[in-house]
């Protein structure tokens, strides 16, 4: 009887140790990001935009079309630093799963159009994406993003 009790205790301890050291299947990674936007000497600006925040992602939805799908979110801000009247945008590029294939996509989840030296904050979530890249961009006279600087992740 003592042998059976000891064997059961060892088996229980082993199972507990395996559970304690197993990593979760979809652990989240959180990175900070920061970007100093491009200069525009023609408008007298050494730096036109600035962006920063956190980017969190985790494997979600399995492998689709040969690539791992990811979900997550952003907590970000974009700032217009040039008094030129055009504005700034946080610009993203990524691939989005449409149910049958990966489609290259872009988004401008934050736009600062109220004037120079203003900052806009925004948080949002996403799913079924891959290869996300973050940029701080100027908005040109036509209202479109132009002259972007890619953010540094750390």
XYZ file of N, CA and C in Angstrom:
462
model
N 0.814 -1.180 0.000
C 0.000 0.000 0.000
C 0.870 1.260 0.000
N 1.980 1.223 0.751
C 2.883 2.359 0.808
C 3.476 2.639 -0.583
N 3.832 1.632 -1.338
C 4.382 1.761 -2.681
C 3.371 2.444 -3.612
N 2.124 2.065 -3.545
C 1.092 2.657 -4.406
C 0.895 4.120 -4.050
N 0.883 4.452 -2.764
C 0.693 5.835 -2.332
C 1.861 6.699 -2.811
N 3.104 6.196 -2.688
C 4.284 6.937 -3.123
C 4.263 7.118 -4.645
N 3.905 6.093 -5.397
C 3.833 6.188 -6.857
C 2.797 7.226 -7.274
N 1.670 7.252 -6.602
C 0.625 8.228 -6.915
C 1.108 9.642 -6.621
N 1.855 9.835 -5.522
C 2.370 11.158 -5.192
C 3.397 11.615 -6.215
N 4.272 10.749 -6.671
C 5.262 11.093 -7.690
C 4.568 11.442 -9.004
N 3.575 10.670 -9.392
C 2.840 10.939 -10.634
C 2.133 12.281 -10.555
N 1.541 12.578 -9.419
C 0.837 13.851 -9.230
C 1.828 15.018 -9.282
N 2.970 14.878 -8.607
C 3.983 15.932 -8.607
C 4.539 16.157 -10.005
N 4.756 15.091 -10.756
C 5.257 15.207 -12.119
C 4.247 15.933 -13.001
N 2.994 15.583 -12.903
C 1.953 16.236 -13.708
C 1.859 17.714 -13.355
N 1.974 18.063 -12.085
C 1.918 19.462 -11.661
C 3.107 20.224 -12.216
N 4.295 19.646 -12.175
C 5.487 20.301 -12.705
C 5.364 20.527 -14.206
N 4.842 19.571 -14.936
C 4.674 19.728 -16.384
C 3.694 20.852 -16.661
N 2.599 20.926 -15.931
C 1.620 21.992 -16.132
C 2.212 23.343 -15.781
N 3.034 23.439 -14.745
C 3.591 24.702 -14.307
C 4.604 25.256 -15.302
N 5.322 24.397 -16.001
C 6.357 24.866 -16.915
C 5.933 24.885 -18.371
N 4.701 24.563 -18.681
C 4.229 24.630 -20.057
C 3.818 26.053 -20.367
N 4.330 26.606 -21.456
C 3.964 27.965 -21.870
C 2.585 27.945 -22.522
N 1.807 29.013 -22.349
C 0.514 29.058 -23.008
C 0.694 29.060 -24.517
N -0.260 28.503 -25.227
C -0.164 28.359 -26.681
C -0.133 29.697 -27.388
N -0.776 30.717 -26.849
C -0.816 31.996 -27.544
C -0.431 33.134 -26.602
N 0.801 33.100 -26.095
C 1.286 34.155 -25.211
C 1.403 35.462 -25.988
N 0.973 36.541 -25.372
C 1.003 37.846 -26.034
C 2.391 38.473 -25.931
N 2.779 39.181 -26.971
C 4.004 39.967 -27.002
C 3.594 41.427 -27.084
N 4.134 42.248 -26.193
C 3.857 43.678 -26.230
C 5.155 44.411 -26.508
N 5.129 45.254 -27.531
C 6.286 46.051 -27.920
C 5.909 47.524 -27.875
N 6.850 48.347 -27.471
C 6.683 49.790 -27.597
C 7.138 50.177 -29.000
N 6.588 51.247 -29.536
C 7.072 51.754 -30.817
C 7.164 53.271 -30.762
N 8.039 53.799 -31.625
C 8.281 55.226 -31.657
C 8.765 55.594 -33.053
N 8.290 56.712 -33.571
C 8.750 57.184 -34.883
C 8.824 58.695 -34.893
N 9.953 59.227 -35.326
C 10.085 60.650 -35.633
C 9.833 60.784 -37.119
N 8.844 61.546 -37.481
C 8.480 61.681 -38.894
C 9.521 62.433 -39.697
N 9.297 62.515 -40.992
C 10.267 63.125 -41.901
C 10.358 64.638 -41.710
N 11.498 65.193 -42.097
C 11.688 66.646 -42.098
C 11.052 67.226 -43.359
N 10.749 68.503 -43.313
C 10.260 69.219 -44.492
C 10.857 70.616 -44.461
N 12.097 70.721 -44.965
C 12.808 72.001 -44.913
C 12.105 73.067 -45.738
N 11.358 72.672 -46.776
C 10.603 73.626 -47.587
C 9.527 74.336 -46.788
N 9.067 73.704 -45.728
C 8.046 74.306 -44.858
C 8.637 74.736 -43.521
N 9.963 74.639 -43.404
C 10.640 75.081 -42.196
C 10.501 74.144 -41.010
N 10.329 72.859 -41.259
C 10.135 71.903 -40.166
C 11.253 70.867 -40.150
N 11.980 70.802 -39.023
C 13.019 69.789 -38.868
C 12.396 68.404 -38.696
N 11.213 68.362 -38.106
C 10.486 67.105 -37.932
C 9.005 67.441 -38.064
N 8.286 66.720 -38.904
C 6.893 67.065 -39.169
C 5.896 66.287 -38.320
N 6.246 65.062 -37.933
C 5.319 64.218 -37.181
C 6.077 63.410 -36.144
N 5.332 62.863 -35.191
C 5.909 61.972 -34.197
C 4.807 61.027 -33.762
N 5.133 59.739 -33.558
C 4.149 58.750 -33.130
C 4.770 57.829 -32.091
N 3.916 57.211 -31.282
C 4.393 56.259 -30.294
C 3.244 55.490 -29.684
N 3.598 54.492 -28.885
C 2.583 53.705 -28.209
C 3.026 52.281 -27.984
N 2.044 51.403 -27.789
C 2.319 49.983 -27.618
C 1.554 49.180 -28.662
N 2.167 48.085 -29.062
C 1.621 47.158 -30.054
C 1.675 45.775 -29.422
N 0.519 45.152 -29.224
C 0.433 43.830 -28.618
C -0.117 42.854 -29.646
N 0.522 41.677 -29.763
C 0.030 40.680 -30.714
C 0.248 39.281 -30.166
N -0.541 38.345 -30.711
C -0.413 36.944 -30.326
C -0.957 36.075 -31.452
N -0.420 34.865 -31.562
C -0.891 33.912 -32.571
C -2.350 33.590 -32.288
N -3.188 33.664 -33.325
C -4.616 33.447 -33.145
C -5.220 32.977 -34.461
N -6.008 31.940 -34.413
C -6.685 31.488 -35.626
C -5.900 30.475 -36.439
N -4.725 30.087 -35.985
C -3.965 29.062 -36.676
C -3.298 29.539 -37.950
N -2.773 28.582 -38.693
C -2.093 28.868 -39.951
C -3.147 28.954 -41.052
N -3.078 30.043 -41.803
C -4.028 30.275 -42.901
C -3.222 30.604 -44.149
N -3.456 29.871 -45.212
C -2.729 30.141 -46.446
C -1.228 30.066 -46.292
N -0.745 29.234 -45.383
C 0.687 29.054 -45.184
C 1.325 30.004 -44.187
N 0.554 30.917 -43.581
C 1.095 31.878 -42.626
C 0.277 31.864 -41.343
N 0.945 32.097 -40.226
C 0.266 32.208 -38.940
C -0.540 33.499 -38.904
N -1.786 33.429 -38.485
C -2.624 34.614 -38.291
C -2.399 35.153 -36.882
N -2.463 36.475 -36.736
C -2.259 37.127 -35.454
C -3.433 38.022 -35.110
N -3.628 38.234 -33.812
C -4.612 39.172 -33.285
C -3.891 40.021 -32.253
N -4.508 41.108 -31.840
C -3.897 41.955 -30.830
C -4.525 43.316 -30.785
N -3.694 44.309 -30.466
C -4.218 45.659 -30.368
C -3.132 46.712 -30.276
N -3.563 47.960 -30.383
C -2.695 49.124 -30.295
C -3.232 50.086 -29.246
N -2.332 50.770 -28.587
C -2.628 51.921 -27.755
C -1.610 52.952 -28.223
N -2.044 53.915 -29.057
C -1.084 54.737 -29.789
C -1.473 56.214 -29.806
N -0.514 57.037 -30.204
C -0.748 58.462 -30.401
C 0.037 58.935 -31.613
N -0.450 59.984 -32.232
C 0.218 60.640 -33.372
C 0.194 62.137 -33.094
N 1.302 62.816 -33.421
C 1.424 64.258 -33.172
C 1.869 64.971 -34.448
N 1.241 66.103 -34.705
C 1.625 66.983 -35.815
C 2.591 68.019 -35.249
N 3.798 68.093 -35.807
C 4.820 69.007 -35.286
C 5.164 70.148 -36.229
N 4.462 70.268 -37.342
C 4.809 71.277 -38.335
C 3.611 72.208 -38.566
N 3.790 73.507 -38.367
C 2.676 74.445 -38.543
C 2.413 74.755 -40.022
N 2.246 73.713 -40.818
C 2.033 73.907 -42.249
C 0.563 73.733 -42.652
N -0.296 73.370 -41.685
C -1.717 73.243 -41.960
C -2.152 71.932 -42.585
N -1.228 70.963 -42.743
C -1.593 69.724 -43.419
C -1.960 68.576 -42.481
N -1.202 68.344 -41.450
C -1.526 67.274 -40.516
C -0.582 66.095 -40.574
N -0.950 65.058 -39.787
C -0.121 63.860 -39.635
C -1.020 62.639 -39.521
N -0.447 61.464 -39.788
C -1.227 60.223 -39.690
C -0.348 59.080 -39.219
N -0.926 58.231 -38.363
C -0.314 56.949 -38.028
C -0.773 56.009 -39.132
N 0.161 55.461 -39.870
C -0.145 54.654 -41.053
C 0.328 53.223 -40.817
N -0.506 52.245 -41.141
C -0.170 50.834 -40.997
C -0.203 50.142 -42.346
N 0.710 49.210 -42.544
C 0.637 48.278 -43.674
C 0.636 46.879 -43.092
N -0.090 45.960 -43.721
C -0.218 44.599 -43.207
C -0.914 43.732 -44.250
N -0.939 42.434 -43.991
C -1.721 41.498 -44.795
C -2.903 41.046 -43.947
N -4.086 41.059 -44.527
C -5.323 40.681 -43.835
C -5.895 39.435 -44.498
N -6.276 38.448 -43.689
C -6.889 37.219 -44.195
C -8.350 37.511 -44.523
N -8.757 37.274 -45.785
C -10.134 37.571 -46.181
C -11.018 36.326 -46.218
N -10.528 35.224 -45.709
C -11.277 33.977 -45.688
C -10.752 32.957 -46.680
N -10.013 33.447 -47.693
C -9.449 32.522 -48.681
C -8.020 32.879 -49.099
N -7.584 34.126 -48.834
C -6.213 34.520 -49.189
C -5.789 35.735 -48.363
N -4.477 35.985 -48.369
C -3.919 37.145 -47.692
C -3.937 38.327 -48.644
N -4.505 39.450 -48.212
C -4.634 40.645 -49.043
C -3.812 41.771 -48.406
N -2.938 42.390 -49.214
C -2.159 43.531 -48.726
C -3.116 44.680 -48.428
N -2.964 45.293 -47.242
C -3.879 46.349 -46.818
C -3.116 47.483 -46.153
N -3.747 48.646 -46.124
C -3.221 49.798 -45.400
C -4.353 50.417 -44.589
N -3.978 51.140 -43.543
C -4.969 51.838 -42.724
C -4.312 53.052 -42.094
N -5.116 54.053 -41.819
C -4.687 55.251 -41.109
C -5.584 55.401 -39.877
N -5.338 54.599 -38.846
C -6.242 54.610 -37.694
C -6.209 55.897 -36.883
N -5.156 56.704 -37.055
C -5.090 57.999 -36.371
C -4.711 59.055 -37.399
N -5.523 60.112 -37.477
C -5.199 61.275 -38.304
C -5.308 62.523 -37.436
N -4.319 63.395 -37.571
C -4.320 64.671 -36.867
C -4.538 65.739 -37.939
N -5.705 66.321 -37.974
C -6.036 67.289 -39.025
C -6.461 68.634 -38.457
N -6.334 68.815 -37.149
C -6.821 70.030 -36.501
C -5.804 71.158 -36.485
N -4.586 70.931 -36.897
C -3.566 71.975 -36.906
C -2.285 71.507 -36.256
N -1.305 72.378 -36.306
C 0.020 72.041 -35.796
C 0.021 71.859 -34.291
N 0.911 70.980 -33.843
C 1.194 70.713 -32.440
C 0.058 69.993 -31.715
N -0.915 69.469 -32.424
C -1.985 68.693 -31.791
C -1.604 67.217 -31.777
N -2.138 66.491 -30.783
C -1.902 65.064 -30.629
C -3.246 64.359 -30.539
N -3.351 63.223 -31.204
C -4.555 62.399 -31.131
C -4.150 61.025 -30.627
N -4.879 60.513 -29.611
C -4.667 59.171 -29.037
C -5.804 58.274 -29.494
N -5.488 56.989 -29.654
C -6.534 56.037 -30.055
C -6.077 54.624 -29.690
N -7.026 53.784 -29.292
C -6.766 52.366 -29.023
C -7.704 51.536 -29.875
N -7.241 50.367 -30.365
C -8.076 49.492 -31.172
C -7.495 48.088 -31.174
N -8.301 47.152 -31.620
C -7.868 45.759 -31.709
C -7.949 45.287 -33.152
N -7.321 44.133 -33.416
C -7.337 43.550 -34.761
C -7.274 42.038 -34.649
N -7.591 41.352 -35.747
C -7.400 39.902 -35.820
C -7.224 39.497 -37.279
N -6.662 38.303 -37.468
C -6.403 37.734 -38.792
C -5.517 38.621 -39.664
N -4.386 39.077 -39.094
C -3.410 39.865 -39.849
C -2.021 39.263 -39.675
N -1.093 39.731 -40.511
C 0.315 39.351 -40.387
C 1.176 40.461 -40.971
N 2.441 40.461 -40.654
C 3.426 41.404 -41.189
C 3.009 42.863 -41.024
N 2.624 43.248 -39.813
C 2.209 44.621 -39.533
C 3.443 45.523 -39.466
N 3.374 46.666 -40.174
C 4.420 47.688 -40.108
C 3.752 49.012 -39.755
N 4.431 49.814 -38.931
C 3.889 51.048 -38.390
C 4.717 52.230 -38.906
N 4.033 53.311 -39.310
C 4.695 54.502 -39.846
C 4.075 55.767 -39.260
N 4.874 56.814 -39.173
C 4.383 58.159 -38.888
C 4.545 58.941 -40.184
N 3.443 59.544 -40.661
C 3.438 60.174 -41.993
C 2.888 61.592 -41.959
N 3.306 62.384 -42.924
C 2.685 63.683 -43.171
C 1.425 63.457 -43.989
N 0.483 64.348 -43.849
C -0.678 64.375 -44.738
C -0.404 65.495 -45.730
N -0.547 65.213 -47.023
C -0.234 66.219 -48.036
C -1.450 67.118 -48.326
N -1.289 68.031 -49.279
C -2.344 68.978 -49.631
C -3.616 68.322 -50.141
N -3.517 67.090 -50.650
C -4.689 66.363 -51.144
C -5.353 65.543 -50.030
N -4.801 65.596 -48.816
C -5.368 64.856 -47.702
C -4.915 63.407 -47.601
N -3.928 63.015 -48.404
C -3.415 61.639 -48.406
C -2.087 61.588 -47.642
N -1.723 60.381 -47.151
C -0.436 60.240 -46.475
C 0.694 60.341 -47.484
N 1.783 60.961 -47.043
C 2.974 61.061 -47.878
C 4.178 61.158 -46.952
N 5.336 60.912 -47.475
C 6.578 61.026 -46.709
C 6.471 60.395 -45.331
N 6.606 59.087 -45.289
C 6.458 58.333 -44.044
C 7.809 57.870 -43.498
N 7.869 57.718 -42.185
C 9.029 57.155 -41.511
C 8.566 55.939 -40.723
N 9.228 54.792 -40.927
C 8.849 53.571 -40.227
C 9.233 53.650 -38.756
N 8.342 53.151 -37.902
C 8.563 53.170 -36.464
C 9.602 52.125 -36.051
N 10.291 52.420 -34.975
C 11.209 51.499 -34.336
C 10.458 50.781 -33.241
N 10.578 49.455 -33.201
C 9.949 48.644 -32.167
C 10.987 48.283 -31.115
N 10.607 48.374 -29.857
C 11.531 48.013 -28.772
C 10.776 47.491 -27.574
